[in-house]
Amino acid sequence: MASEDVKSGESAVTTIVNLAEEAKLAREGVVNKAPAIGVATICKSLLAGGVAGGVSRTAVAPLERLKILLQVQNPHNIKYNGTIQGLKYIWRTEGFRGLFKGNGTNCARIVPNSAVKFFSYEQASKGILYLYQQQTGNEDAQLTPLLRLGAGACAGIIAMSATYPMDMVRGRITVQTEKSPYQYRGMFHALSTVLREEGPRALYKGWLPSVIGVVPYVGLNFAVYESLKDWLIKSKPFGLVNNDSELSVTTRLACGAAAGTVGQTVAYPLDVIRRRMQMVGWNHAASVVAGDGRGKAPLEYTGMIDAFRKTVRHEGFGALYKGLVPNSVKVVPSIALAFVTYEVVKDILGVEIRISD
């Protein structure tokens, strides 16, 4: 009996030890999959995203302004006939400062937008990857392009929704000219004026097409960029990879350019409709605001579908791609600079990048 008690005791002890070891390993596994995020890491990640957004948008500010002017200009009063002519016209009529009109407001919007977008993408990617590995039972599974698309879409919706009122007033400030009958003096003046004259809901005009458009735009940006990087690292074509896991800055720029081209081509018509809806209800709109094809009064839209229908009916299908050329010219360096700047700043700050892990 004594020996049996000893064996039972040893067995119980062994069982407890084994359970403790399994619990420890399980805890370590959970920690490895979903590590706690320190405040310093969050701040550095947000800072890197904000710097990336500010640098990339300032570099292409003249093209960004021209794109919006082309999107909303009145078809009865054509001032901007193309990229080169449009930039020359702005320079001649408004000078150097005219090329960067609205950029301060744009940066005030894009810095927090970019910070939230990059940070949200990283966290969404980690969460989706963890769930995917749990579902498949494969701890070595990696994100697929479709899962990256989902993570990018989540990040884009969160970032866009958080900063949409600033984007709305930025669009209005951007289309102002020296001859506009009423001037917004800046972002905060524009926000307060819209709230006073049009109500809080006006700050979210065009939000629905923005949400729909951000899914393919931001989602494809991240999906194409990360998938291209993974493919280049694994296949090592043309000697583009410096070592087992590092791409050159030039190669990363090319990946970012490809990502931006794909995303903006798919989502561009929704961006045109968003800008036009943002102008509705602006009593003191500049003369560049789009007309309905018959009169010069600003056109009213009852919603996104109505905006699509009236734009195509009165101006043709091509109107959905007004401003595509300057947007294409600016989106390649803009997206490329954003991705590379983000990664470089995070390297400088000593934050490990785990976007696609």
mmCIF file of N, CA and C in Angstrom, residues 79-194:
data_model
loop_
_atom_site.group_PDB
_atom_site.id
_atom_site.type_symbol
_atom_site.label_atom_id
_atom_site.label_comp_id
_atom_site.label_asym_id
_atom_site.label_seq_id
_atom_site.Cartn_x
_atom_site.Cartn_y
_atom_site.Cartn_z
ATOM 1 N N LYS A 79 -11.092 75.808 -67.096
ATOM 2 C CA LYS A 79 -9.830 76.521 -66.885
ATOM 3 C C LYS A 79 -8.628 75.582 -66.953
ATOM 4 N N TYR A 80 -8.865 74.312 -66.628
ATOM 5 C CA TYR A 80 -7.764 73.359 -66.524
ATOM 6 C C TYR A 80 -7.995 72.244 -67.539
ATOM 7 N N ASN A 81 -7.152 72.219 -68.590
ATOM 8 C CA ASN A 81 -7.342 71.271 -69.688
ATOM 9 C C ASN A 81 -6.392 70.089 -69.629
ATOM 10 N N GLY A 82 -5.507 70.062 -68.693
ATOM 11 C CA GLY A 82 -4.555 68.965 -68.604
ATOM 12 C C GLY A 82 -3.550 69.225 -67.501
ATOM 13 N N THR A 83 -2.635 68.297 -67.324
ATOM 14 C CA THR A 83 -1.690 68.390 -66.214
ATOM 15 C C THR A 83 -0.740 69.570 -66.380
ATOM 16 N N ILE A 84 -0.048 69.641 -67.512
ATOM 17 C CA ILE A 84 0.945 70.704 -67.718
ATOM 18 C C ILE A 84 0.257 72.061 -67.792
ATOM 19 N N GLN A 85 -0.820 72.142 -68.606
ATOM 20 C CA GLN A 85 -1.533 73.413 -68.743
ATOM 21 C C GLN A 85 -2.110 73.856 -67.405
ATOM 22 N N GLY A 86 -2.647 72.901 -66.659
ATOM 23 C CA GLY A 86 -3.251 73.233 -65.372
ATOM 24 C C GLY A 86 -2.240 73.771 -64.378
ATOM 25 N N LEU A 87 -1.080 73.145 -64.288
ATOM 26 C CA LEU A 87 -0.037 73.611 -63.372
ATOM 27 C C LEU A 87 0.471 74.994 -63.782
ATOM 28 N N LYS A 88 0.616 75.208 -65.086
ATOM 29 C CA LYS A 88 1.059 76.523 -65.579
ATOM 30 C C LYS A 88 0.024 77.595 -65.254
ATOM 31 N N TYR A 89 -1.257 77.247 -65.407
ATOM 32 C CA TYR A 89 -2.326 78.216 -65.141
ATOM 33 C C TYR A 89 -2.336 78.605 -63.663
ATOM 34 N N ILE A 90 -2.192 77.617 -62.783
ATOM 35 C CA ILE A 90 -2.150 77.907 -61.349
ATOM 36 C C ILE A 90 -0.959 78.797 -61.017
ATOM 37 N N TRP A 91 0.196 78.487 -61.598
ATOM 38 C CA TRP A 91 1.409 79.283 -61.356
ATOM 39 C C TRP A 91 1.217 80.726 -61.831
ATOM 40 N N ARG A 92 0.608 80.867 -63.025
ATOM 41 C CA ARG A 92 0.434 82.198 -63.603
ATOM 42 C C ARG A 92 -0.586 83.033 -62.834
ATOM 43 N N THR A 93 -1.656 82.418 -62.368
ATOM 44 C CA THR A 93 -2.734 83.172 -61.728
ATOM 45 C C THR A 93 -2.600 83.283 -60.211
ATOM 46 N N GLU A 94 -1.941 82.304 -59.582
ATOM 47 C CA GLU A 94 -1.874 82.304 -58.123
ATOM 48 C C GLU A 94 -0.456 82.222 -57.573
ATOM 49 N N GLY A 95 0.523 82.021 -58.460
ATOM 50 C CA GLY A 95 1.907 81.985 -58.009
ATOM 51 C C GLY A 95 2.287 80.669 -57.345
ATOM 52 N N PHE A 96 3.496 80.663 -56.767
ATOM 53 C CA PHE A 96 4.035 79.457 -56.159
ATOM 54 C C PHE A 96 3.143 78.962 -55.017
ATOM 55 N N ARG A 97 2.626 79.886 -54.222
ATOM 56 C CA ARG A 97 1.793 79.486 -53.091
ATOM 57 C C ARG A 97 0.515 78.791 -53.553
ATOM 58 N N GLY A 98 0.037 79.161 -54.747
ATOM 59 C CA GLY A 98 -1.167 78.533 -55.265
ATOM 60 C C GLY A 98 -0.992 77.048 -55.505
ATOM 61 N N LEU A 99 0.241 76.632 -55.848
ATOM 62 C CA LEU A 99 0.506 75.218 -56.085
ATOM 63 C C LEU A 99 0.348 74.395 -54.817
ATOM 64 N N PHE A 100 0.539 75.044 -53.666
ATOM 65 C CA PHE A 100 0.485 74.319 -52.394
ATOM 66 C C PHE A 100 -0.726 74.722 -51.553
ATOM 67 N N LYS A 101 -1.711 75.374 -52.182
ATOM 68 C CA LYS A 101 -2.912 75.776 -51.439
ATOM 69 C C LYS A 101 -3.629 74.537 -50.912
ATOM 70 N N GLY A 102 -3.962 74.572 -49.644
ATOM 71 C CA GLY A 102 -4.634 73.443 -49.015
ATOM 72 C C GLY A 102 -3.690 72.384 -48.495
ATOM 73 N N ASN A 103 -2.367 72.526 -48.753
ATOM 74 C CA ASN A 103 -1.445 71.479 -48.311
ATOM 75 C C ASN A 103 -1.302 71.457 -46.800
ATOM 76 N N GLY A 104 -1.355 72.643 -46.154
ATOM 77 C CA GLY A 104 -1.269 72.662 -44.702
ATOM 78 C C GLY A 104 -2.423 71.898 -44.081
ATOM 79 N N THR A 105 -3.627 72.144 -44.604
ATOM 80 C CA THR A 105 -4.805 71.421 -44.126
ATOM 81 C C THR A 105 -4.701 69.944 -44.478
ATOM 82 N N ASN A 106 -4.166 69.659 -45.650
ATOM 83 C CA ASN A 106 -4.008 68.274 -46.072
ATOM 84 C C ASN A 106 -3.061 67.531 -45.138
ATOM 85 N N CYS A 107 -1.943 68.186 -44.778
ATOM 86 C CA CYS A 107 -0.994 67.554 -43.867
ATOM 87 C C CYS A 107 -1.590 67.391 -42.473
ATOM 88 N N ALA A 108 -2.381 68.402 -42.049
ATOM 89 C CA ALA A 108 -3.042 68.298 -40.745
ATOM 90 C C ALA A 108 -3.985 67.106 -40.712
ATOM 91 N N ARG A 109 -4.505 66.746 -41.892
ATOM 92 C CA ARG A 109 -5.372 65.570 -41.983
ATOM 93 C C ARG A 109 -4.576 64.304 -42.214
ATOM 94 N N ILE A 110 -3.617 64.351 -43.139
ATOM 95 C CA ILE A 110 -2.952 63.127 -43.574
ATOM 96 C C ILE A 110 -1.983 62.596 -42.537
ATOM 97 N N VAL A 111 -1.403 63.468 -41.700
ATOM 98 C CA VAL A 111 -0.462 62.981 -40.683
ATOM 99 C C VAL A 111 -1.167 62.046 -39.696
ATOM 100 N N PRO A 112 -2.275 62.480 -39.045
ATOM 101 C CA PRO A 112 -2.968 61.509 -38.184
ATOM 102 C C PRO A 112 -3.594 60.361 -38.965
ATOM 103 N N ASN A 113 -4.085 60.642 -40.188
ATOM 104 C CA ASN A 113 -4.675 59.588 -41.013
ATOM 105 C C ASN A 113 -3.658 58.506 -41.327
ATOM 106 N N SER A 114 -2.475 58.922 -41.759
ATOM 107 C CA SER A 114 -1.432 57.962 -42.109
ATOM 108 C C SER A 114 -0.932 57.217 -40.881
ATOM 109 N N ALA A 115 -0.803 57.945 -39.774
ATOM 110 C CA ALA A 115 -0.359 57.304 -38.537
ATOM 111 C C ALA A 115 -1.328 56.200 -38.118
ATOM 112 N N VAL A 116 -2.617 56.533 -38.104
ATOM 113 C CA VAL A 116 -3.631 55.552 -37.709
ATOM 114 C C VAL A 116 -3.700 54.417 -38.724
ATOM 115 N N LYS A 117 -3.554 54.731 -40.004
ATOM 116 C CA LYS A 117 -3.673 53.712 -41.056
ATOM 117 C C LYS A 117 -2.571 52.664 -40.960
ATOM 118 N N PHE A 118 -1.317 53.116 -40.872
ATOM 119 C CA PHE A 118 -0.211 52.169 -40.787
ATOM 120 C C PHE A 118 -0.290 51.350 -39.492
ATOM 121 N N PHE A 119 -0.577 52.015 -38.379
ATOM 122 C CA PHE A 119 -0.652 51.316 -37.103
ATOM 123 C C PHE A 119 -1.814 50.313 -37.108
ATOM 124 N N SER A 120 -2.964 50.739 -37.639
ATOM 125 C CA SER A 120 -4.120 49.848 -37.695
ATOM 126 C C SER A 120 -3.840 48.640 -38.581
ATOM 127 N N TYR A 121 -3.101 48.868 -39.679
ATOM 128 C CA TYR A 121 -2.785 47.752 -40.567
ATOM 129 C C TYR A 121 -1.900 46.730 -39.863
ATOM 130 N N GLU A 122 -0.902 47.201 -39.143
ATOM 131 C CA GLU A 122 -0.019 46.278 -38.432
ATOM 132 C C GLU A 122 -0.806 45.437 -37.430
ATOM 133 N N GLN A 123 -1.660 46.111 -36.635
ATOM 134 C CA GLN A 123 -2.406 45.388 -35.604
ATOM 135 C C GLN A 123 -3.455 44.466 -36.226
ATOM 136 N N ALA A 124 -4.132 44.931 -37.283
ATOM 137 C CA ALA A 124 -5.119 44.087 -37.966
ATOM 138 C C ALA A 124 -4.447 42.867 -38.584
ATOM 139 N N SER A 125 -3.255 43.061 -39.158
ATOM 140 C CA SER A 125 -2.521 41.947 -39.762
ATOM 141 C C SER A 125 -2.168 40.897 -38.724
ATOM 142 N N LYS A 126 -1.695 41.358 -37.564
ATOM 143 C CA LYS A 126 -1.328 40.414 -36.507
ATOM 144 C C LYS A 126 -2.548 39.652 -36.002
ATOM 145 N N GLY A 127 -3.658 40.373 -35.798
ATOM 146 C CA GLY A 127 -4.868 39.721 -35.321
ATOM 147 C C GLY A 127 -5.421 38.724 -36.320
ATOM 148 N N ILE A 128 -5.473 39.117 -37.598
ATOM 149 C CA ILE A 128 -5.980 38.226 -38.642
ATOM 150 C C ILE A 128 -5.082 37.008 -38.803
ATOM 151 N N LEU A 129 -3.750 37.227 -38.737
ATOM 152 C CA LEU A 129 -2.810 36.110 -38.864
ATOM 153 C C LEU A 129 -2.974 35.131 -37.707
ATOM 154 N N TYR A 130 -3.134 35.655 -36.499
ATOM 155 C CA TYR A 130 -3.317 34.796 -35.334
ATOM 156 C C TYR A 130 -4.574 33.944 -35.484
ATOM 157 N N LEU A 131 -5.684 34.557 -35.890
ATOM 158 C CA LEU A 131 -6.930 33.813 -36.081
ATOM 159 C C LEU A 131 -6.798 32.786 -37.202
ATOM 160 N N TYR A 132 -6.086 33.165 -38.263
ATOM 161 C CA TYR A 132 -5.889 32.270 -39.402
ATOM 162 C C TYR A 132 -5.066 31.051 -38.997
ATOM 163 N N GLN A 133 -4.016 31.260 -38.208
ATOM 164 C CA GLN A 133 -3.189 30.154 -37.750
ATOM 165 C C GLN A 133 -3.953 29.245 -36.801
ATOM 166 N N GLN A 134 -4.814 29.843 -35.951
ATOM 167 C CA GLN A 134 -5.622 29.037 -35.052
ATOM 168 C C GLN A 134 -6.639 28.206 -35.826
ATOM 169 N N GLN A 135 -7.219 28.795 -36.859
ATOM 170 C CA GLN A 135 -8.242 28.097 -37.634
ATOM 171 C C GLN A 135 -7.646 26.949 -38.436
ATOM 172 N N THR A 136 -6.485 27.185 -39.034
ATOM 173 C CA THR A 136 -5.847 26.163 -39.874
ATOM 174 C C THR A 136 -5.033 25.175 -39.067
ATOM 175 N N GLY A 137 -4.680 25.521 -37.827
ATOM 176 C CA GLY A 137 -3.837 24.665 -37.015
ATOM 177 C C GLY A 137 -2.392 24.660 -37.467
ATOM 178 N N ASN A 138 -2.015 25.618 -38.310
ATOM 179 C CA ASN A 138 -0.651 25.708 -38.828
ATOM 180 C C ASN A 138 0.009 26.968 -38.279
ATOM 181 N N GLU A 139 0.929 26.779 -37.328
ATOM 182 C CA GLU A 139 1.572 27.932 -36.700
ATOM 183 C C GLU A 139 2.533 28.657 -37.631
ATOM 184 N N ASP A 140 2.897 28.015 -38.740
ATOM 185 C CA ASP A 140 3.817 28.632 -39.696
ATOM 186 C C ASP A 140 3.100 29.307 -40.857
ATOM 187 N N ALA A 141 1.764 29.319 -40.811
ATOM 188 C CA ALA A 141 0.994 29.924 -41.900
ATOM 189 C C ALA A 141 1.276 31.421 -41.980
ATOM 190 N N GLN A 142 1.256 31.938 -43.192
ATOM 191 C CA GLN A 142 1.500 33.361 -43.431
ATOM 192 C C GLN A 142 0.251 33.992 -44.047
ATOM 193 N N LEU A 143 0.199 35.314 -44.007
ATOM 194 C CA LEU A 143 -0.935 36.019 -44.581
ATOM 195 C C LEU A 143 -0.994 35.816 -46.093
ATOM 196 N N THR A 144 -2.182 35.527 -46.593
ATOM 197 C CA THR A 144 -2.393 35.434 -48.036
ATOM 198 C C THR A 144 -2.718 36.833 -48.573
ATOM 199 N N PRO A 145 -2.611 37.041 -49.887
ATOM 200 C CA PRO A 145 -2.979 38.355 -50.453
ATOM 201 C C PRO A 145 -4.395 38.787 -50.076
ATOM 202 N N LEU A 146 -5.339 37.819 -50.019
ATOM 203 C CA LEU A 146 -6.719 38.159 -49.665
ATOM 204 C C LEU A 146 -6.816 38.636 -48.211
ATOM 205 N N LEU A 147 -6.084 37.982 -47.315
ATOM 206 C CA LEU A 147 -6.086 38.397 -45.917
ATOM 207 C C LEU A 147 -5.427 39.763 -45.750
ATOM 208 N N ARG A 148 -4.378 40.024 -46.516
ATOM 209 C CA ARG A 148 -3.751 41.349 -46.483
ATOM 210 C C ARG A 148 -4.719 42.410 -46.993
ATOM 211 N N LEU A 149 -5.487 42.046 -48.020
ATOM 212 C CA LEU A 149 -6.506 42.971 -48.536
ATOM 213 C C LEU A 149 -7.512 43.316 -47.438
ATOM 214 N N GLY A 150 -7.931 42.312 -46.678
ATOM 215 C CA GLY A 150 -8.858 42.553 -45.585
ATOM 216 C C GLY A 150 -8.265 43.433 -44.496
ATOM 217 N N ALA A 151 -7.014 43.185 -44.137
ATOM 218 C CA ALA A 151 -6.353 44.002 -43.117
ATOM 219 C C ALA A 151 -6.195 45.440 -43.590
ATOM 220 N N GLY A 152 -5.825 45.600 -44.861
ATOM 221 C CA GLY A 152 -5.676 46.944 -45.414
ATOM 222 C C GLY A 152 -6.996 47.684 -45.479
ATOM 223 N N ALA A 153 -8.062 46.966 -45.817
ATOM 224 C CA ALA A 153 -9.387 47.589 -45.873
ATOM 225 C C ALA A 153 -9.819 48.059 -44.487
ATOM 226 N N CYS A 154 -9.588 47.232 -43.474
ATOM 227 C CA CYS A 154 -9.921 47.622 -42.094
ATOM 228 C C CYS A 154 -9.159 48.877 -41.690
ATOM 229 N N ALA A 155 -7.861 48.890 -41.990
ATOM 230 C CA ALA A 155 -7.029 50.039 -41.632
ATOM 231 C C ALA A 155 -7.491 51.301 -42.356
ATOM 232 N N GLY A 156 -7.837 51.166 -43.633
ATOM 233 C CA GLY A 156 -8.271 52.321 -44.405
ATOM 234 C C GLY A 156 -9.578 52.902 -43.898
ATOM 235 N N ILE A 157 -10.524 52.036 -43.568
ATOM 236 C CA ILE A 157 -11.832 52.506 -43.070
ATOM 237 C C ILE A 157 -11.665 53.212 -41.725
ATOM 238 N N ILE A 158 -10.871 52.635 -40.839
ATOM 239 C CA ILE A 158 -10.659 53.244 -39.518
ATOM 240 C C ILE A 158 -10.003 54.614 -39.655
ATOM 241 N N ALA A 159 -8.930 54.690 -40.448
ATOM 242 C CA ALA A 159 -8.194 55.948 -40.590
ATOM 243 C C ALA A 159 -9.031 57.013 -41.297
ATOM 244 N N MET A 160 -9.727 56.605 -42.364
ATOM 245 C CA MET A 160 -10.521 57.570 -43.124
ATOM 246 C C MET A 160 -11.675 58.125 -42.287
ATOM 247 N N SER A 161 -12.361 57.247 -41.560
ATOM 248 C CA SER A 161 -13.492 57.686 -40.742
ATOM 249 C C SER A 161 -13.045 58.622 -39.627
ATOM 250 N N ALA A 162 -11.881 58.355 -39.056
ATOM 251 C CA ALA A 162 -11.387 59.165 -37.938
ATOM 252 C C ALA A 162 -11.035 60.587 -38.360
ATOM 253 N N THR A 163 -10.663 60.766 -39.620
ATOM 254 C CA THR A 163 -10.194 62.085 -40.061
ATOM 255 C C THR A 163 -11.035 62.666 -41.195
ATOM 256 N N TYR A 164 -12.221 62.093 -41.461
ATOM 257 C CA TYR A 164 -12.993 62.520 -42.621
ATOM 258 C C TYR A 164 -13.396 63.995 -42.613
ATOM 259 N N PRO A 165 -13.851 64.572 -41.483
ATOM 260 C CA PRO A 165 -14.219 65.997 -41.519
ATOM 261 C C PRO A 165 -13.081 66.886 -42.020
ATOM 262 N N MET A 166 -11.846 66.569 -41.670
ATOM 263 C CA MET A 166 -10.703 67.359 -42.147
ATOM 264 C C MET A 166 -10.512 67.187 -43.648
ATOM 265 N N ASP A 167 -10.783 65.983 -44.157
ATOM 266 C CA ASP A 167 -10.675 65.757 -45.597
ATOM 267 C C ASP A 167 -11.748 66.532 -46.338
ATOM 268 N N MET A 168 -12.932 66.603 -45.761
ATOM 269 C CA MET A 168 -14.044 67.309 -46.396
ATOM 270 C C MET A 168 -13.723 68.797 -46.553
ATOM 271 N N VAL A 169 -13.282 69.448 -45.467
ATOM 272 C CA VAL A 169 -12.990 70.886 -45.553
ATOM 273 C C VAL A 169 -11.719 71.133 -46.354
ATOM 274 N N ARG A 170 -10.808 70.165 -46.346
ATOM 275 C CA ARG A 170 -9.599 70.318 -47.171
ATOM 276 C C ARG A 170 -9.951 70.390 -48.644
ATOM 277 N N GLY A 171 -10.937 69.569 -49.066
ATOM 278 C CA GLY A 171 -11.376 69.618 -50.459
ATOM 279 C C GLY A 171 -11.929 70.973 -50.829
ATOM 280 N N ARG A 172 -12.684 71.588 -49.928
ATOM 281 C CA ARG A 172 -13.251 72.910 -50.218
ATOM 282 C C ARG A 172 -12.169 73.990 -50.248
ATOM 283 N N ILE A 173 -11.244 73.926 -49.304
ATOM 284 C CA ILE A 173 -10.162 74.923 -49.295
ATOM 285 C C ILE A 173 -9.319 74.808 -50.555
ATOM 286 N N THR A 174 -9.109 73.601 -51.008
ATOM 287 C CA THR A 174 -8.265 73.366 -52.173
ATOM 288 C C THR A 174 -8.838 73.982 -53.442
ATOM 289 N N VAL A 175 -10.170 73.979 -53.602
ATOM 290 C CA VAL A 175 -10.754 74.496 -54.840
ATOM 291 C C VAL A 175 -10.968 76.006 -54.792
ATOM 292 N N GLN A 176 -10.685 76.658 -53.673
ATOM 293 C CA GLN A 176 -10.787 78.114 -53.627
ATOM 294 C C GLN A 176 -9.778 78.764 -54.555
ATOM 295 N N THR A 177 -10.183 79.851 -55.162
ATOM 296 C CA THR A 177 -9.273 80.664 -55.956
ATOM 297 C C THR A 177 -9.285 82.083 -55.401
ATOM 298 N N GLU A 178 -8.425 82.924 -55.961
ATOM 299 C CA GLU A 178 -8.369 84.313 -55.499
ATOM 300 C C GLU A 178 -9.676 85.059 -55.766
ATOM 301 N N LYS A 179 -10.464 84.568 -56.752
ATOM 302 C CA LYS A 179 -11.716 85.234 -57.113
ATOM 303 C C LYS A 179 -12.932 84.611 -56.439
ATOM 304 N N SER A 180 -12.723 83.641 -55.576
ATOM 305 C CA SER A 180 -13.851 83.033 -54.880
ATOM 306 C C SER A 180 -14.574 84.089 -54.052
ATOM 307 N N PRO A 181 -15.919 84.094 -54.054
ATOM 308 C CA PRO A 181 -16.674 85.135 -53.331
ATOM 309 C C PRO A 181 -16.535 85.024 -51.823
ATOM 310 N N TYR A 182 -16.145 83.864 -51.341
ATOM 311 C CA TYR A 182 -16.004 83.692 -49.893
ATOM 312 C C TYR A 182 -14.802 82.807 -49.638
ATOM 313 N N GLN A 183 -14.018 83.131 -48.637
ATOM 314 C CA GLN A 183 -12.783 82.406 -48.387
ATOM 315 C C GLN A 183 -12.803 81.749 -47.010
ATOM 316 N N TYR A 184 -12.458 80.463 -46.997
ATOM 317 C CA TYR A 184 -12.145 79.830 -45.722
ATOM 318 C C TYR A 184 -10.709 80.221 -45.371
ATOM 319 N N ARG A 185 -10.521 80.694 -44.142
ATOM 320 C CA ARG A 185 -9.196 81.173 -43.756
ATOM 321 C C ARG A 185 -8.268 80.055 -43.306
ATOM 322 N N GLY A 186 -8.793 78.898 -43.084
ATOM 323 C CA GLY A 186 -7.993 77.769 -42.647
ATOM 324 C C GLY A 186 -8.898 76.615 -42.243
ATOM 325 N N MET A 187 -8.272 75.535 -41.780
ATOM 326 C CA MET A 187 -9.024 74.329 -41.481
ATOM 327 C C MET A 187 -10.053 74.552 -40.371
ATOM 328 N N PHE A 188 -9.641 75.186 -39.268
ATOM 329 C CA PHE A 188 -10.554 75.361 -38.142
ATOM 330 C C PHE A 188 -11.679 76.348 -38.479
ATOM 331 N N HIS A 189 -11.352 77.387 -39.263
ATOM 332 C CA HIS A 189 -12.389 78.317 -39.706
ATOM 333 C C HIS A 189 -13.383 77.608 -40.620
ATOM 334 N N ALA A 190 -12.869 76.744 -41.493
ATOM 335 C CA ALA A 190 -13.742 75.997 -42.393
ATOM 336 C C ALA A 190 -14.636 75.034 -41.613
ATOM 337 N N LEU A 191 -14.064 74.326 -40.641
ATOM 338 C CA LEU A 191 -14.851 73.401 -39.833
ATOM 339 C C LEU A 191 -15.977 74.121 -39.093
ATOM 340 N N SER A 192 -15.638 75.249 -38.465
ATOM 341 C CA SER A 192 -16.650 75.989 -37.705
ATOM 342 C C SER A 192 -17.719 76.578 -38.621
ATOM 343 N N THR A 193 -17.309 77.045 -39.814
ATOM 344 C CA THR A 193 -18.269 77.627 -40.755
ATOM 345 C C THR A 193 -19.245 76.573 -41.278
ATOM 346 N N VAL A 194 -18.718 75.408 -41.648
ATOM 347 C CA VAL A 194 -19.586 74.331 -42.135
ATOM 348 C C VAL A 194 -20.549 73.886 -41.039
#
